[in-house]
Coordinates of C-alpha atoms and ligand atoms in Angstrom, one line a residue:
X1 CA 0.0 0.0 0.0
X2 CA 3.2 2.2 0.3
X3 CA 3.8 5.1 -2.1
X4 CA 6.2 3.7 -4.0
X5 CA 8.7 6.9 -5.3
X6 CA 12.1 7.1 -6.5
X7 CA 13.9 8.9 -3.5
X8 CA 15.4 12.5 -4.6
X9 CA 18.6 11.8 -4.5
X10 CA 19.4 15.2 -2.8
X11 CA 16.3 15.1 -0.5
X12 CA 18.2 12.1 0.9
X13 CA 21.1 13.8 1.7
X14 CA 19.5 16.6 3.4
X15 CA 17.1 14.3 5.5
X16 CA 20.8 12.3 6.3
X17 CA 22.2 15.6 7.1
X18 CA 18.9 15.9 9.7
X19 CA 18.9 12.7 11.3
X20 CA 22.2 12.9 12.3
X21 CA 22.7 16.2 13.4
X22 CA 20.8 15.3 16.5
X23 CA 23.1 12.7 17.5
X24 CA 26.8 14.8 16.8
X25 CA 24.8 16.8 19.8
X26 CA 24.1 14.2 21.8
X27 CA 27.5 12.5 21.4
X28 CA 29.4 15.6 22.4
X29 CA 31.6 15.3 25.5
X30 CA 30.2 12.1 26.3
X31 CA 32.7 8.8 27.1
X32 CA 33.1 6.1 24.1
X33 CA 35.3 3.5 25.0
X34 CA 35.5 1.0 21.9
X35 CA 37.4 -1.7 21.9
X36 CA 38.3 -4.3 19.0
X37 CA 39.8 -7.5 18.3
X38 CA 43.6 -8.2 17.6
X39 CA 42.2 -9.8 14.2
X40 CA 40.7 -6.5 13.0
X41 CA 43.7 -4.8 13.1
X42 CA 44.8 -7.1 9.9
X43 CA 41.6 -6.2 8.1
X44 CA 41.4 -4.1 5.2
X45 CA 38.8 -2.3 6.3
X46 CA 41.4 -1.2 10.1
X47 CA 42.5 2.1 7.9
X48 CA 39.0 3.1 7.5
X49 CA 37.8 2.3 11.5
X50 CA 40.8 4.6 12.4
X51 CA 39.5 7.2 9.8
X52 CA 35.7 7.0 11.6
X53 CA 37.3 7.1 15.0
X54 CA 39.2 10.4 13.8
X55 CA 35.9 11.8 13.1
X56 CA 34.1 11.0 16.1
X57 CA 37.0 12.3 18.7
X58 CA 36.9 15.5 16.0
X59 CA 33.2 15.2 16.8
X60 CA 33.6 16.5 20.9
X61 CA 33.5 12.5 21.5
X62 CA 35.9 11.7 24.1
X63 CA 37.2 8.3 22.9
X64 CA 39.1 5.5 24.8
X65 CA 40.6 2.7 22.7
X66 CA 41.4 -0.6 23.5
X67 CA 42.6 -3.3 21.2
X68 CA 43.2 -7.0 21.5
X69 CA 45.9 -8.9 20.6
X70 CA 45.5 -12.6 20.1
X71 CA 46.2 -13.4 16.8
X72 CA 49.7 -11.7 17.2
X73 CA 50.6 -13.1 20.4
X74 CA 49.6 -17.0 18.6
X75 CA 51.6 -16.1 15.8
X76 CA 54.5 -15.2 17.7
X77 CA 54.6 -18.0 19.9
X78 CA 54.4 -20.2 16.8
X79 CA 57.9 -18.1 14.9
X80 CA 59.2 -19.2 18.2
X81 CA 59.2 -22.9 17.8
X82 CA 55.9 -22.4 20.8
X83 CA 52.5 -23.8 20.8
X84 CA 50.0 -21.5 22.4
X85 CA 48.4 -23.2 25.6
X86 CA 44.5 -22.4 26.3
X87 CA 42.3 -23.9 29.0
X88 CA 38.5 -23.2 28.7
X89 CA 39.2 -20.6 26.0
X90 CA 41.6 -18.8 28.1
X91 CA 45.6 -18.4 27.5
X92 CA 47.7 -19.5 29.8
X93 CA 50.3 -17.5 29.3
X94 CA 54.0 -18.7 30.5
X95 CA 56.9 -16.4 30.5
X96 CA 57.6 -17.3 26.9
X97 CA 54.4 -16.6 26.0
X98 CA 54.2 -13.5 28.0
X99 CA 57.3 -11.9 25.9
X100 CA 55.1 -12.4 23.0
X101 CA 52.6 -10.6 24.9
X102 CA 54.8 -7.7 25.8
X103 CA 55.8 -7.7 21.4
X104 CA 52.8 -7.9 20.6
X105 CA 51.2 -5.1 22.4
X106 CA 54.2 -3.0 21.3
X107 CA 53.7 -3.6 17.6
X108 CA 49.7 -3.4 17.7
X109 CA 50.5 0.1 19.8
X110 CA 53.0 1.6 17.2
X111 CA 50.8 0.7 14.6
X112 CA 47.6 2.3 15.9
X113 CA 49.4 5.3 17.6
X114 CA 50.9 5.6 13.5
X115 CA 47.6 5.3 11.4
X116 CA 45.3 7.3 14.0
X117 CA 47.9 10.1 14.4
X118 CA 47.9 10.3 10.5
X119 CA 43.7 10.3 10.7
X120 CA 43.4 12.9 13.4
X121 CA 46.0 15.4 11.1
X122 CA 43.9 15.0 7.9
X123 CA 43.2 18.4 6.8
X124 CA 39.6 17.4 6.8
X125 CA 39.6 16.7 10.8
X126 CA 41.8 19.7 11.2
X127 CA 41.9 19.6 14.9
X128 CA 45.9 20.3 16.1
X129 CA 44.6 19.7 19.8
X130 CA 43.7 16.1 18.7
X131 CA 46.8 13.6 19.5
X132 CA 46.3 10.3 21.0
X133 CA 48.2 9.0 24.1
X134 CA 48.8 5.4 25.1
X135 CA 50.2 4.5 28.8
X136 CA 50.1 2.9 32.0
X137 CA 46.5 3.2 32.5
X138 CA 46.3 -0.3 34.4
X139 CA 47.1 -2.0 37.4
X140 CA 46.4 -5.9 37.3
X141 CA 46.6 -9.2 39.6
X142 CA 46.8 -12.7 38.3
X143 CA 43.9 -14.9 37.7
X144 CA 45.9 -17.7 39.2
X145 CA 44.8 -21.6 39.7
X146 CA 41.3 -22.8 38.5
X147 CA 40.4 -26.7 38.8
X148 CA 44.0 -27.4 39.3
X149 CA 45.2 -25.0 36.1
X150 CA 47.9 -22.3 36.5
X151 CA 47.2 -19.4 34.4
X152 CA 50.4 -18.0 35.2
X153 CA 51.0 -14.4 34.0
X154 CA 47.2 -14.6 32.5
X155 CA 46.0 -12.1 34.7
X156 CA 42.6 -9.6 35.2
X157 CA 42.2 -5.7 35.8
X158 CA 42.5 -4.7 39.6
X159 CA 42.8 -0.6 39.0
X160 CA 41.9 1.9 36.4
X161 CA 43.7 4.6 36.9
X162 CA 40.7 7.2 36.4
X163 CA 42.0 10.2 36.7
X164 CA 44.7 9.7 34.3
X165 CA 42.7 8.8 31.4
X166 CA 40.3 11.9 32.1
X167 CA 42.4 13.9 32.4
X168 CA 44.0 12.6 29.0
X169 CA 40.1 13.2 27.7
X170 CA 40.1 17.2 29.0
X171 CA 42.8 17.8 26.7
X172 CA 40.7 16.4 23.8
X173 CA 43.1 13.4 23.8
X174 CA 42.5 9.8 22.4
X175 CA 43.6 7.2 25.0
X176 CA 44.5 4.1 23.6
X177 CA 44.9 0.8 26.3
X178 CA 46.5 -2.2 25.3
X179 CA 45.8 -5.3 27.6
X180 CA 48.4 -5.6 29.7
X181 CA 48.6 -4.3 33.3
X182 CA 51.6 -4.3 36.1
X183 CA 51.0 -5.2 39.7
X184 CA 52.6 -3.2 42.0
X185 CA 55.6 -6.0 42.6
X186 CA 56.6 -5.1 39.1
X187 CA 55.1 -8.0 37.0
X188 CA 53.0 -7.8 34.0
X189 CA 49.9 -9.9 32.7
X190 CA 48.2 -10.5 29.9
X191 CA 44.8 -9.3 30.0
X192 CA 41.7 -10.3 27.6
X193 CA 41.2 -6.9 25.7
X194 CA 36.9 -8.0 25.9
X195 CA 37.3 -7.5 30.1
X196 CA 39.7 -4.7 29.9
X197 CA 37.3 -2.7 27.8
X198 CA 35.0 -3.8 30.5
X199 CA 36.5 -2.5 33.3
X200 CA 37.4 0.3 32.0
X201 CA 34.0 1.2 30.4
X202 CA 32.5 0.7 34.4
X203 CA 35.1 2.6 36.3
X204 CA 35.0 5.6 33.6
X205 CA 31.6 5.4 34.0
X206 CA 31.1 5.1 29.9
X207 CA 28.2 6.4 27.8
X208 CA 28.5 3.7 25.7
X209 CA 31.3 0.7 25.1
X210 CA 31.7 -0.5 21.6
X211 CA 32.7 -4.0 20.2
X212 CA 34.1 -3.9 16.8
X213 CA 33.9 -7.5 15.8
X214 CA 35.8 -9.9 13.3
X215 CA 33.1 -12.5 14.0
X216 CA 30.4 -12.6 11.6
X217 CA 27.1 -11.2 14.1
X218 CA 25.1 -14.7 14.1
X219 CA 21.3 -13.8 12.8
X220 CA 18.9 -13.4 13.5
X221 CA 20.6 -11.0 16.1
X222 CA 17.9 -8.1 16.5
X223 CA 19.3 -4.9 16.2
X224 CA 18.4 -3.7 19.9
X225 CA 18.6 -6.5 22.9
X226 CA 17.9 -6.5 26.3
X227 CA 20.2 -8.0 28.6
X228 CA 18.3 -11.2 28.6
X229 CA 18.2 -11.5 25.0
X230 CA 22.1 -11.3 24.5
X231 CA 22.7 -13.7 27.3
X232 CA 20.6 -16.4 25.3
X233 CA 22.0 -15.4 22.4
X234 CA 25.5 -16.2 24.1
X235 CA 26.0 -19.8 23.3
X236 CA 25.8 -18.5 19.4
X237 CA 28.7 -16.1 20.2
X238 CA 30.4 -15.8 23.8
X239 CA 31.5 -12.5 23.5
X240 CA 27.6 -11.6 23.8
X241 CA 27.9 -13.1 27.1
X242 CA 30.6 -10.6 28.4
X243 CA 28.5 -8.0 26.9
X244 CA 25.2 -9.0 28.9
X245 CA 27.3 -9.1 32.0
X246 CA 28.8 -5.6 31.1
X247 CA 25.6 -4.4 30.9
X248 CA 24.4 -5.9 34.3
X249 CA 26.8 -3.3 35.8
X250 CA 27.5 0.5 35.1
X251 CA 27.3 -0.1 31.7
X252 CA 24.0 1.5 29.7
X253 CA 24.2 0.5 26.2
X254 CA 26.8 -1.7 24.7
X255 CA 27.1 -1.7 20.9
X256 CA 28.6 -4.7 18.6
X257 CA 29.1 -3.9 15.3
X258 CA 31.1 -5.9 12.7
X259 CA 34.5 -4.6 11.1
X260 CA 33.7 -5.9 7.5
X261 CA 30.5 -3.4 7.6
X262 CA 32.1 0.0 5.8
X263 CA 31.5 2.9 8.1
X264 CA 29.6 0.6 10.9
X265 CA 30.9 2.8 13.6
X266 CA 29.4 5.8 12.1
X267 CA 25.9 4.6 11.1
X268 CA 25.4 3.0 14.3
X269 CA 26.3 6.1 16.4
X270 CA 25.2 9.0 14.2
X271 CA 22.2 7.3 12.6
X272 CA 18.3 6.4 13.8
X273 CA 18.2 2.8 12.8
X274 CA 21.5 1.7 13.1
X275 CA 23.6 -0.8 11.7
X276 CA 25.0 -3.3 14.5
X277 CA 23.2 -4.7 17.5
X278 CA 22.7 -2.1 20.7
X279 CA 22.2 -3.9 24.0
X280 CA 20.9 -2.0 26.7
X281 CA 19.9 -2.7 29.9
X282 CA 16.1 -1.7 29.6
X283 CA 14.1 -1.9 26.5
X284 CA 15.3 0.7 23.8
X285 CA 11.3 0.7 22.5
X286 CA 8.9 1.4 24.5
X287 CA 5.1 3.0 24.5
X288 CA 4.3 5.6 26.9
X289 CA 2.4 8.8 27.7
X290 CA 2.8 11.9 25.8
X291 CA 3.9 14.9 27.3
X292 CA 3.7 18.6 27.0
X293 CA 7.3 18.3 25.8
X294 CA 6.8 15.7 23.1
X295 CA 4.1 18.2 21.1
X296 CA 7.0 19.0 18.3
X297 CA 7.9 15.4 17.7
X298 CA 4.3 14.4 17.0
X299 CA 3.7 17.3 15.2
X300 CA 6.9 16.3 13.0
X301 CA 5.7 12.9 12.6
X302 CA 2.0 13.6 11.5
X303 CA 2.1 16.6 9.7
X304 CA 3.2 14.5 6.3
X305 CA 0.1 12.3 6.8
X306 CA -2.6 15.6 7.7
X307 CA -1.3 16.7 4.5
X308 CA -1.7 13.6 2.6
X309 CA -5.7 13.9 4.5
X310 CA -4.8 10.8 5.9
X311 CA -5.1 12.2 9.4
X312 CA -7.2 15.2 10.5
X313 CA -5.4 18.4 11.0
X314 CA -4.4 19.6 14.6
X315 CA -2.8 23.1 15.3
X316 CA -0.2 22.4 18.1
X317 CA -2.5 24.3 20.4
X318 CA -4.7 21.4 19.8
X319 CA -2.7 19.1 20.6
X320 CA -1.3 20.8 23.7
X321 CA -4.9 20.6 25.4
X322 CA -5.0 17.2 24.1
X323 CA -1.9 15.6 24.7
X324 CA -3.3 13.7 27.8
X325 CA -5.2 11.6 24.8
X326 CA -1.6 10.6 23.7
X327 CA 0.7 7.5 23.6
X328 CA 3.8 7.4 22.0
X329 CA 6.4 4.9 20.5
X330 CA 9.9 6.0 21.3
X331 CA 12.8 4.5 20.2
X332 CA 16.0 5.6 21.3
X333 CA 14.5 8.8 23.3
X334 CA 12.8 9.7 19.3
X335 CA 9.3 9.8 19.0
X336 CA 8.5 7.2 16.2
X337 CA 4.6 6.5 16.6
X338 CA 1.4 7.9 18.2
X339 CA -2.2 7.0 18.9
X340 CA -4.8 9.0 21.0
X341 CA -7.8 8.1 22.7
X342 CA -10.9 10.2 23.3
X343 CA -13.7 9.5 25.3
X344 CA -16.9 9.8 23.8
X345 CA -21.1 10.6 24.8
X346 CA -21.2 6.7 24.9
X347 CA -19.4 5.4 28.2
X348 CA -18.5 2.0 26.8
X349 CA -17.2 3.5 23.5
X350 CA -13.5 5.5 23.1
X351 CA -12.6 7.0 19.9
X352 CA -8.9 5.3 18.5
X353 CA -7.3 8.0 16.6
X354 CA -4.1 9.9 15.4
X355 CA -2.4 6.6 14.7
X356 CA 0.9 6.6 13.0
X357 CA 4.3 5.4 12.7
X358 CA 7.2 7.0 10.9
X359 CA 7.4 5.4 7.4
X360 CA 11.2 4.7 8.5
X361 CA 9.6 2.2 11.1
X362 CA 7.1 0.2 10.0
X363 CA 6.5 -2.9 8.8
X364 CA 7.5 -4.5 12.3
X365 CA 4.6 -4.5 13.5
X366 CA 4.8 -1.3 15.3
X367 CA 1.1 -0.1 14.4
X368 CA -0.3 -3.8 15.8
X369 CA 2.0 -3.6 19.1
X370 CA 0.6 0.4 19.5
X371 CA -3.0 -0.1 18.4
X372 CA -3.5 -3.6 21.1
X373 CA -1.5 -0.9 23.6
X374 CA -4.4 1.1 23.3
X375 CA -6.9 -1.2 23.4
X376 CA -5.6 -3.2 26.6
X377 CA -5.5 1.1 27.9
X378 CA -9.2 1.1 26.7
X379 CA -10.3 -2.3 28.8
X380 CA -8.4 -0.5 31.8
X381 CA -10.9 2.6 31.4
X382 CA -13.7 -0.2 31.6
X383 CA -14.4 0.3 27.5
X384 CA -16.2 -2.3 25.8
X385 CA -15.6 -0.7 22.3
X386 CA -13.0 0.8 20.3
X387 CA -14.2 3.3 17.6
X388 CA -11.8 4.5 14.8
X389 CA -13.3 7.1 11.7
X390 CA -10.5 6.6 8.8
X391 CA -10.7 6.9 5.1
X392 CA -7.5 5.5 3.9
X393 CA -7.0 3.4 6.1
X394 CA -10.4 0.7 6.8
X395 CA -8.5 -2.7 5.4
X396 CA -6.1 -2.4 7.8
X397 CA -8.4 -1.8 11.1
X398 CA -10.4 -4.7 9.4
X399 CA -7.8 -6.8 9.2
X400 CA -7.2 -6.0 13.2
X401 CA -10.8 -7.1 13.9
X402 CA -13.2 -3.9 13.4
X403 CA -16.4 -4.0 11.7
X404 CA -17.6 -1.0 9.4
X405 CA -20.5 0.2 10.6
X406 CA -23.0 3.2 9.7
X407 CA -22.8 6.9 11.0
X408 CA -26.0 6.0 13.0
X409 CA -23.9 3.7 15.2
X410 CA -22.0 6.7 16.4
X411 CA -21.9 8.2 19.6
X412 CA -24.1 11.1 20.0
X413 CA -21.4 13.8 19.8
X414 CA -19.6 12.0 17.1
X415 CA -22.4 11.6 15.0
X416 CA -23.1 15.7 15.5
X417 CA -19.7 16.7 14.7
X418 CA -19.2 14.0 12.0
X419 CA -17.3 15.9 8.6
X420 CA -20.0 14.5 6.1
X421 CA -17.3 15.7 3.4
X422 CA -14.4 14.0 5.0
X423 CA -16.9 11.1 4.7
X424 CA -14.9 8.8 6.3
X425 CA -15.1 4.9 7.4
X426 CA -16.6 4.0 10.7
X427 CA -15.1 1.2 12.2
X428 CA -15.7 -0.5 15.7
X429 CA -14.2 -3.4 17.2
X430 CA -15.7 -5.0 20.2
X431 CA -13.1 -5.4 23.0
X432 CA -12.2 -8.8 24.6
X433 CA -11.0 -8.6 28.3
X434 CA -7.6 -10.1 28.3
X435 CA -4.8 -9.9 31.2
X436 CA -3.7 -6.1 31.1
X437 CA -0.9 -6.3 32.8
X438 CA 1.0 -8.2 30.8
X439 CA 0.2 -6.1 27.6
X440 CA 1.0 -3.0 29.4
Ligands
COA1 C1 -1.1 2.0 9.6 C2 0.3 2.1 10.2 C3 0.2 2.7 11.6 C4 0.8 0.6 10.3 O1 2.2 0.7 10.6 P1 3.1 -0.6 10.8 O2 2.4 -1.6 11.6 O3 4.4 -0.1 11.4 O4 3.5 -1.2 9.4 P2 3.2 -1.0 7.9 O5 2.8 0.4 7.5 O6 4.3 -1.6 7.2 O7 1.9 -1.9 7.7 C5 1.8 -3.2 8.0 C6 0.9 -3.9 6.9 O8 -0.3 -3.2 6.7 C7 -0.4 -2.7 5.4 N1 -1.0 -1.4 5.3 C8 -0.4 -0.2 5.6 N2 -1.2 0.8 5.4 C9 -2.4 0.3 5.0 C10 -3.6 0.8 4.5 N3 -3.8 2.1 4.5 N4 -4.6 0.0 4.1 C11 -4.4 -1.4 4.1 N5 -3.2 -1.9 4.5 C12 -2.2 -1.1 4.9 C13 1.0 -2.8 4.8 O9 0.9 -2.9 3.4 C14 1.6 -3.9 5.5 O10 1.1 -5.1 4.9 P3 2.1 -6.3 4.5 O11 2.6 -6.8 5.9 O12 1.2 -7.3 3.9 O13 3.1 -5.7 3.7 C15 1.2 2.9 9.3 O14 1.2 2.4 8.0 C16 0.9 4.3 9.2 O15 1.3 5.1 10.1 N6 0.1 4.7 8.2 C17 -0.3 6.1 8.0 C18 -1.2 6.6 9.1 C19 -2.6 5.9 9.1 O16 -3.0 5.5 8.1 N7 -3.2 5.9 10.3 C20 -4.5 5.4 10.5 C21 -5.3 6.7 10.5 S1 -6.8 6.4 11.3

């Protein structure tokens, strides 16, 4: 039933250009710590994640690094006549292995420090207070015998030192972490880059901690997960495990996005819908009263449809006095969908009306999940009948179990203000009593 158009190619640059503009302000002086696998460094696409990590630190996003180093601590071991030693997927790391450790972090650090110093001079970035700074951010302790295995130098984060890396972030600094950290009798261990961005992500205090990924994301991975969802999800790939648990802590969103994806970092941070998987630890969607301060969101989202005649026209002062009436769908603190309800001269009918959702949103069943919102909100108010007037849109509320009815089956009031040149549909559904708590 959708409008089918070709999109204007410049319309879609300049609706880009809006959506993201919103997030470059929301992103600004906020704490990113991303983090990445050892393997993604020897991807093609490393040069361009650098590139995007320029431009977010260029964007006022104070951004902590930390990358991972497996693949080049294996390979070492191996040009050493070694055989690298795991138990239960973790190294144990001997003191042969933990001179490859100590190589490999120094290569994988020269390396990074190298491309992202050349990214954050571009003359597009053009920011000469941008430099990035790698150091002795962490203090660790060994993870030491489990069922009878000594891990050795393998060891875990005790201390981040806070203030050092913030202070790094005031000057506008990136700070990049490798995972390794020294206890205080002056031994080092091998860390697993996945908890270090952990604990560092909870003791900063993070906005948001972000995986870069070599793994392929398994799917059907939604692209938004609860903390339940990416624990299940965990036997299909552990490192959504770790993430669950990160977000159990301080941790409010954790983002996984895959390094083959061109540009991944930037469309999942500057863009509505995303391109990776989000895992927060409350549901990212959710339906809930309007308020006074939501007016100019609805008004953006249903203005295209008044005009279309789809909906009938409200002035904002309208919808001010009327905003009680309102649900919306937000995703991501944007308003992406809206219904009203309105009582009516009958006591056991309410009106259903104003419902939409942002073309960029539907078909996912947005409209169904709203419009049984409403009608489990409708049962709660002791309705017994859900009246909707519509004249584009009858199949649909048919489809959802209303009947078309006559103008004479109207409420008294509706009936005396009814727009006999509108002429629309009139629809009722008879409303079946079902547990309302669960739906709300
Ligand atoms: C109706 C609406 C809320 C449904 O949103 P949604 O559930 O997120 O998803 P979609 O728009 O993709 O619609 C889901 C299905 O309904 C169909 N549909 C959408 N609009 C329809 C219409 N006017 N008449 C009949 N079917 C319609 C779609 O084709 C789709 O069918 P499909 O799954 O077979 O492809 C949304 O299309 C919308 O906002 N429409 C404009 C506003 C409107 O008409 N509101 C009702 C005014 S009273």
């Amino acid at each position: 039933m959708h409008n089918i158009e070709t999109p204007d190619p410049l319309f879609s640059r300049v609706s880009l250009l809006r959506e993201i503009g919103p997030y470059i302000q929301r992103h600004r002086n906020k704490i990113f710590v991303i983090a990445f696998a050892g393997e993604v460094v020897e991807q093609p696409t490393f040069r361009r994640i650098i590139q995007d990590i320029a431009i977010i630190a260029s964007l006022d996003v104070r951004v902590v690094l930390i990358h991972g180093t497996r693949p080049q601590i294996d390979s070492r071991i191996i040009e050493d006549g070694g055989q690298p030693l795991f138990h239960n997927g973790l190294r144990i790391t001997d003191k042969d292995a933990l001179l490859a450790v100590k190589e490999a972090c120094g290569y994988l650090r020269v390396k990074i420090e190298n491309l992202l110093t050349t990214a954050l001079h571009q003359p597009q970035i053009n920011n000469a207070a941008l430099d990035v700074i790698s150091g002795n951010f962490l203090s660790a302790k060994p993870i030491g015998v489990h069922d009878g295995i000594d891990y050795k130098y393998t060891g875990q984060v005790r201390k981040v030192n806070i203030e050092s890396i913030k202070e790094q972030l005031s000057h506008e600094n990136v700070v990049l972490i490798s995972p390794i950290g020294y206890s205080p009798t002056g031994e080092s261990y091998n860390l697993g880059y996945e908890q270090t961005a952990i604990a560092t992500a909870t003791a900063l205090k993070a906005n948001k901690l972000i995986f870069i990924t070599h793994e392929p994301i398994p799917m059907p991975i939604p692209n938004a997960m609860t903390r339940q969802e990416a624990e299940e999800l965990g036997e299909q790939m552990p490192l959504l495990k770790l993430i669950a648990k990160a977000v159990n802590q301080d941790i409010e969103r954790v983002h996984l996005i895959e390094s083959m994806t061109d540009g991944g970092l930037l469309l999942e941070l500057y863009t509505r819908e995303g391109i990776g998987s989000m895992i927060s630890n409350e549901s990212v969607e959710k339906i809930r009263p309007a308020l006074l301060e939501d007016i100019s969101g609805i008004l953006e989202l249903i203005r295209p449809l008044e005009q279309e005649g789809i909906l009938v026209r409200r002035s904002r002062e309208q919808l001010e006095l009327e905003i009680g009436n309102f649900h919306i769908v937000e995703v991501d603190r944007q308003i992406v969908g809206c219904a009203a309800l309105y009582q009516t001269d009958d006591l056991t009918i309410s009106e259903l009306s104003c419902v939409a959702v942002h073309p960029q949103y539907r078909a996912n069943y947005r409209g169904d999940r709203l419009v049984n919102y409403m009608e489990q909100l409708a049962i709660k108010q002791g309705k017994q009948k859900l009246l909707v007037l519509t004249t584009q849109t009858s199949d649909w509320f048919k489809e959802r179990g209303f009947d078309e009815k006559s103008i004479d089956d109207l409420p008294e009031n509706k009936k005396r203000l009814y727009n006999y040149k509108r002429n629309s549909r009139v629809l009722i559904k008879p409303l079946k009593q079902k547990s309302v708590s669960s739906a709300l």
